[in-house]
C-alpha positions as protocol buffer text, in pm:
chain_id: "A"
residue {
  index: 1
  type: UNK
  ca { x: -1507 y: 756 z: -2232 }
}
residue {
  index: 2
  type: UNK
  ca { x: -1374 y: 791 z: -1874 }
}
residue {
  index: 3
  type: UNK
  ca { x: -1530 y: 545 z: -1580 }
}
residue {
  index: 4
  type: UNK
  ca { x: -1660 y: 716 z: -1283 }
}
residue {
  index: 5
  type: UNK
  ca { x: -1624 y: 543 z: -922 }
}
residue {
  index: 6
  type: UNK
  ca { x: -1750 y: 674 z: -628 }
}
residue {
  index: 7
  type: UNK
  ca { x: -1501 y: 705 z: -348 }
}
residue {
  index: 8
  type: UNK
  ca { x: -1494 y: 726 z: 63 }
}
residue {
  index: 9
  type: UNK
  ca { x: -1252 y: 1021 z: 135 }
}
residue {
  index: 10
  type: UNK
  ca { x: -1298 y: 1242 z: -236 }
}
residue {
  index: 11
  type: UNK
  ca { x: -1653 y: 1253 z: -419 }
}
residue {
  index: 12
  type: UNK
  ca { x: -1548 y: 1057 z: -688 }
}
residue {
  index: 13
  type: UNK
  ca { x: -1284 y: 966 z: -937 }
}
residue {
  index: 14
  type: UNK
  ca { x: -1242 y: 956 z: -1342 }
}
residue {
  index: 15
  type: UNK
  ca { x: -1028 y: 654 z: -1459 }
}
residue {
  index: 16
  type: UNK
  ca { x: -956 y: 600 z: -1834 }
}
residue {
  index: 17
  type: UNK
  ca { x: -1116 y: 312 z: -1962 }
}
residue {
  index: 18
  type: UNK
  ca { x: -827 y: 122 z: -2062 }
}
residue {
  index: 19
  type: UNK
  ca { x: -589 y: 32 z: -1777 }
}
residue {
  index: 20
  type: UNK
  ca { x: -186 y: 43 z: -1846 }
}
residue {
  index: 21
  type: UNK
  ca { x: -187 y: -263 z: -1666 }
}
residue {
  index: 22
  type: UNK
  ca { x: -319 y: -581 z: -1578 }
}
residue {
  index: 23
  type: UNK
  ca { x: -240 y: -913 z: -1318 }
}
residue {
  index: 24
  type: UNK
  ca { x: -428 y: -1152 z: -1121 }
}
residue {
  index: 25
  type: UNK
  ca { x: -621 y: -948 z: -913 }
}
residue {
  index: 26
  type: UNK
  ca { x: -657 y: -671 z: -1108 }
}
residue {
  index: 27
  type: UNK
  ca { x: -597 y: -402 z: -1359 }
}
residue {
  index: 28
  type: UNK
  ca { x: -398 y: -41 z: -1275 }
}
residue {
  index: 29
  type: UNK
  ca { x: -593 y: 268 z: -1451 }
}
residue {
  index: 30
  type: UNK
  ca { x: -444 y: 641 z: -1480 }
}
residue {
  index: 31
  type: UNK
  ca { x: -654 y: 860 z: -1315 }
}
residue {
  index: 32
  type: UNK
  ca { x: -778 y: 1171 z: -1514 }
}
residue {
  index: 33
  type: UNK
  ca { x: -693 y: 1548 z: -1418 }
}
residue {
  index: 34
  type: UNK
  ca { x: -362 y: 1394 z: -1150 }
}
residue {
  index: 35
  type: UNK
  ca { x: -84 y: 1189 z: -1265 }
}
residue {
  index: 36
  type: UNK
  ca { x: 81 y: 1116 z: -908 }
}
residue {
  index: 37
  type: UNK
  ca { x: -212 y: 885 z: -852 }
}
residue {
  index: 38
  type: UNK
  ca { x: -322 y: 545 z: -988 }
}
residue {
  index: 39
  type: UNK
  ca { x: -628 y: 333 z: -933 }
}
residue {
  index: 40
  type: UNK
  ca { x: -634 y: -90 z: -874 }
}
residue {
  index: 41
  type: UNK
  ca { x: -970 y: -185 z: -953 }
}
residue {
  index: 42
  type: UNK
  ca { x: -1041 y: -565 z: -898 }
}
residue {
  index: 43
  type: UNK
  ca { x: -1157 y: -811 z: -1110 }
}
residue {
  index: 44
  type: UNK
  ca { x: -1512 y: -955 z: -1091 }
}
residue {
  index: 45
  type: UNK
  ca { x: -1607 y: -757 z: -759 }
}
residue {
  index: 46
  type: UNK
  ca { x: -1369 y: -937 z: -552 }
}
residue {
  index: 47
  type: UNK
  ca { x: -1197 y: -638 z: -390 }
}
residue {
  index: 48
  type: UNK
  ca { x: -1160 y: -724 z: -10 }
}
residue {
  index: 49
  type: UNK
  ca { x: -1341 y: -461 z: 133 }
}
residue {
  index: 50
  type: UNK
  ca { x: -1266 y: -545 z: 536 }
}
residue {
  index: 51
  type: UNK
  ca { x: -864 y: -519 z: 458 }
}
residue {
  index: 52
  type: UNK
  ca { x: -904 y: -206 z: 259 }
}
residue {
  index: 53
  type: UNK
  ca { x: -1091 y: -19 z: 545 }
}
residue {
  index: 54
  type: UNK
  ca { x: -770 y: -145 z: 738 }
}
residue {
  index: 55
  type: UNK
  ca { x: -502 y: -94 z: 484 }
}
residue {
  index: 56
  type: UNK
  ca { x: -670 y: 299 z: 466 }
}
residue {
  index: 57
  type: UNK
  ca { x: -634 y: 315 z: 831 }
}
residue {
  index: 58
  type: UNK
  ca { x: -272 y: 245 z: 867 }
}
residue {
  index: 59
  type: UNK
  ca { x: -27 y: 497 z: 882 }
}
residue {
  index: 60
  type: UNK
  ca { x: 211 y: 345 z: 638 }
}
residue {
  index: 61
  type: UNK
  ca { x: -48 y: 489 z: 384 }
}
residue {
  index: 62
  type: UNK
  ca { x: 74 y: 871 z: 449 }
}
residue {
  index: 63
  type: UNK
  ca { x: 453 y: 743 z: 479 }
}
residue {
  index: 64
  type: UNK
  ca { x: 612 y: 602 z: 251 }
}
residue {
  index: 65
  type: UNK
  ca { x: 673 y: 709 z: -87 }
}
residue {
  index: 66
  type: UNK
  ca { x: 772 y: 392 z: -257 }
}
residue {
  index: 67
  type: UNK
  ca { x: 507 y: 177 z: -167 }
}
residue {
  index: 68
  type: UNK
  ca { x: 142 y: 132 z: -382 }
}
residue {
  index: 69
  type: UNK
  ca { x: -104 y: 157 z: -20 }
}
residue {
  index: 70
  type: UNK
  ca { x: -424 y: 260 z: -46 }
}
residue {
  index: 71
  type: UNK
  ca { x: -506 y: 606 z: -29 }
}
residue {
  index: 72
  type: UNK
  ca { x: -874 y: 588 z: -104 }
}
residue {
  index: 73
  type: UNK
  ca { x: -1147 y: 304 z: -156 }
}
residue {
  index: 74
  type: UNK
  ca { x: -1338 y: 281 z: -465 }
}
residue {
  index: 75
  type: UNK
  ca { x: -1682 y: 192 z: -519 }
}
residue {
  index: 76
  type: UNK
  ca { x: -1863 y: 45 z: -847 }
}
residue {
  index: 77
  type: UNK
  ca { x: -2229 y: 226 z: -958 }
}
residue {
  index: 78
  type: UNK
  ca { x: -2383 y: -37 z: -653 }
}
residue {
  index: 79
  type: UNK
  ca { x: -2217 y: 91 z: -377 }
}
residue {
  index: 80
  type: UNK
  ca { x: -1944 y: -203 z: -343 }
}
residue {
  index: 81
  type: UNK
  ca { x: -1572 y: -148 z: -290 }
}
residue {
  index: 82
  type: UNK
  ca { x: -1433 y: -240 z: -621 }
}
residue {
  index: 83
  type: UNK
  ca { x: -1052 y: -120 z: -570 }
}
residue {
  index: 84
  type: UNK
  ca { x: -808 y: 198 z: -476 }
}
residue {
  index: 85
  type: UNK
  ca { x: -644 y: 459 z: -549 }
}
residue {
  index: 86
  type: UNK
  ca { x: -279 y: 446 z: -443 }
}
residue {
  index: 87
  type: UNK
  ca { x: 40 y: 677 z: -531 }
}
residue {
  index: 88
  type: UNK
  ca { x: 131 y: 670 z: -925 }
}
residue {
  index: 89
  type: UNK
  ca { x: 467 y: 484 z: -1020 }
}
residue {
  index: 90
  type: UNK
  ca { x: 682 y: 587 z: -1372 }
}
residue {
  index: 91
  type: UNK
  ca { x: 924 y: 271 z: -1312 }
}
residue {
  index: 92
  type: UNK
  ca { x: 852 y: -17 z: -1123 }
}
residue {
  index: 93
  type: UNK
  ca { x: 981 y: -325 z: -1081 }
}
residue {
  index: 94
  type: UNK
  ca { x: 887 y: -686 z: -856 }
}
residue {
  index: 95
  type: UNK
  ca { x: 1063 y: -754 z: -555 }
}
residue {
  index: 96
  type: UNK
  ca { x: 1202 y: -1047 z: -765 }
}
residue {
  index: 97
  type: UNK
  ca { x: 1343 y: -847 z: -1021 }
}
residue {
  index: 98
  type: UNK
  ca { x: 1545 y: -580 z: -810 }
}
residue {
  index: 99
  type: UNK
  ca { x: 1658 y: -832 z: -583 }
}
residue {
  index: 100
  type: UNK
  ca { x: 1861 y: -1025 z: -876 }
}
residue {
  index: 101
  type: UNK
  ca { x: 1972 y: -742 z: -1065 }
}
residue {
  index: 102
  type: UNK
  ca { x: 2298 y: -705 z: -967 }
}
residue {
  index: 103
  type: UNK
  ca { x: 2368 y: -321 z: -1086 }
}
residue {
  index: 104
  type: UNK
  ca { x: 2051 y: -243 z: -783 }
}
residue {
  index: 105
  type: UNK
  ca { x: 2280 y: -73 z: -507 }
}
residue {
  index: 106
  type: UNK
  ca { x: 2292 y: -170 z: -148 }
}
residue {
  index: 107
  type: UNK
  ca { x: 2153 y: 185 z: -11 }
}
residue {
  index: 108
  type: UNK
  ca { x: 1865 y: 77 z: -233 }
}
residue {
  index: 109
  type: UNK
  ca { x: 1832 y: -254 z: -146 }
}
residue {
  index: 110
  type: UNK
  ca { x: 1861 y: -131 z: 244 }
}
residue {
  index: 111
  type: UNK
  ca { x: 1548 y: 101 z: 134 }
}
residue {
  index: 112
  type: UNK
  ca { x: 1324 y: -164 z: 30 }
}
residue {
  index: 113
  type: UNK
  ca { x: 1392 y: -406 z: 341 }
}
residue {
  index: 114
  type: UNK
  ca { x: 1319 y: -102 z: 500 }
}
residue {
  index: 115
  type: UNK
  ca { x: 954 y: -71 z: 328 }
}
residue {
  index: 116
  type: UNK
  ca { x: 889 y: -435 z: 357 }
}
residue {
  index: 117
  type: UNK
  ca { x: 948 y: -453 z: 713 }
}
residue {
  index: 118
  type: UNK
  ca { x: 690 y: -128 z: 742 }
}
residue {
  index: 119
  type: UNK
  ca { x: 430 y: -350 z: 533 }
}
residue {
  index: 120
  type: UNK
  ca { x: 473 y: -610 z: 733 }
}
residue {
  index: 121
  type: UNK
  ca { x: 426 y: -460 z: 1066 }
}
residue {
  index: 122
  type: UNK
  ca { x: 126 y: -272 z: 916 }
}
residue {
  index: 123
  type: UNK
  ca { x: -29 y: -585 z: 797 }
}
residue {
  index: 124
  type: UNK
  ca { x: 75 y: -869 z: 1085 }
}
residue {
  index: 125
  type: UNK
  ca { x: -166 y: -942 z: 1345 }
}
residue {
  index: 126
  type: UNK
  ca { x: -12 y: -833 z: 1680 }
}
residue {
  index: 127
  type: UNK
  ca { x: 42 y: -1113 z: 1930 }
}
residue {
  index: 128
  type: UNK
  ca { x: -244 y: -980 z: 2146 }
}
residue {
  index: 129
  type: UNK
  ca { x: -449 y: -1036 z: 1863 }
}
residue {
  index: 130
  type: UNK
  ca { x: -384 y: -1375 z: 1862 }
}
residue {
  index: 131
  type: UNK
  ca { x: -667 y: -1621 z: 2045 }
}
residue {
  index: 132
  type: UNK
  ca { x: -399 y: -1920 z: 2143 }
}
């Protein structure tokens, strides 16, 4: 039986109840009715609600195409963010692994310095915001 979660930008999404993946923070459920889309939902109600308001307000969530960014918050039956929906991946893997797999050409390699500087300018405090 699919799990409803209410959501800030849509009404609502259907997830099916068994995710296709889990880690530390986490599990990654298909979505029902769209396949470009994936939800994270986080474990025990620890989803970190002020950066996902922030993460949602970033641009880098309408640009890029090869990063998992928050599209849309989440919320469990009490009203409390419990995870996102982001774009849906068929092959993936870790930073790790593309970076020391040696058949993983340069153009592509070029590409994903490119995304991680984007993340990281999205996600760094500015110097202004610092309080030194």
């Amino acid at each position: 039986m699919p799990v409803y979660y209410k959501a800030l930008i849509k009404n609502g999404y259907e997830l099916e109840p068994s995710p296709i993946r889990c880690g530390g923070e986490g599990s990654i459920f298909l979505v029902q009715g769209n396949s470009s889309i994936a939800a994270k939902v986080y474990s025990h109600g620890n989803a970190p609600k002020e950066k996902l308001y922030q993460m949602l307000k970033m641009p880098l969530a309408q640009k890029s195409d090869y990063i998992a960014w928050p599209q849309d918050i989440l919320f469990n039956q009490t009203g409390t963010p419990a995870g996102f929906i982001m774009k849906r991946f068929s092959y993936t893997k870790s930073l790790a692994e593309m970076l020391s797999d040696t058949s993983f050409q340069w153009k592509k390699r070029i590409c994903v310095a490119a995304n991680l500087c984007d993340c990281l300018l999205y996600t760094s405090p500015s110097p202004r915001d610092s309080t030194s």
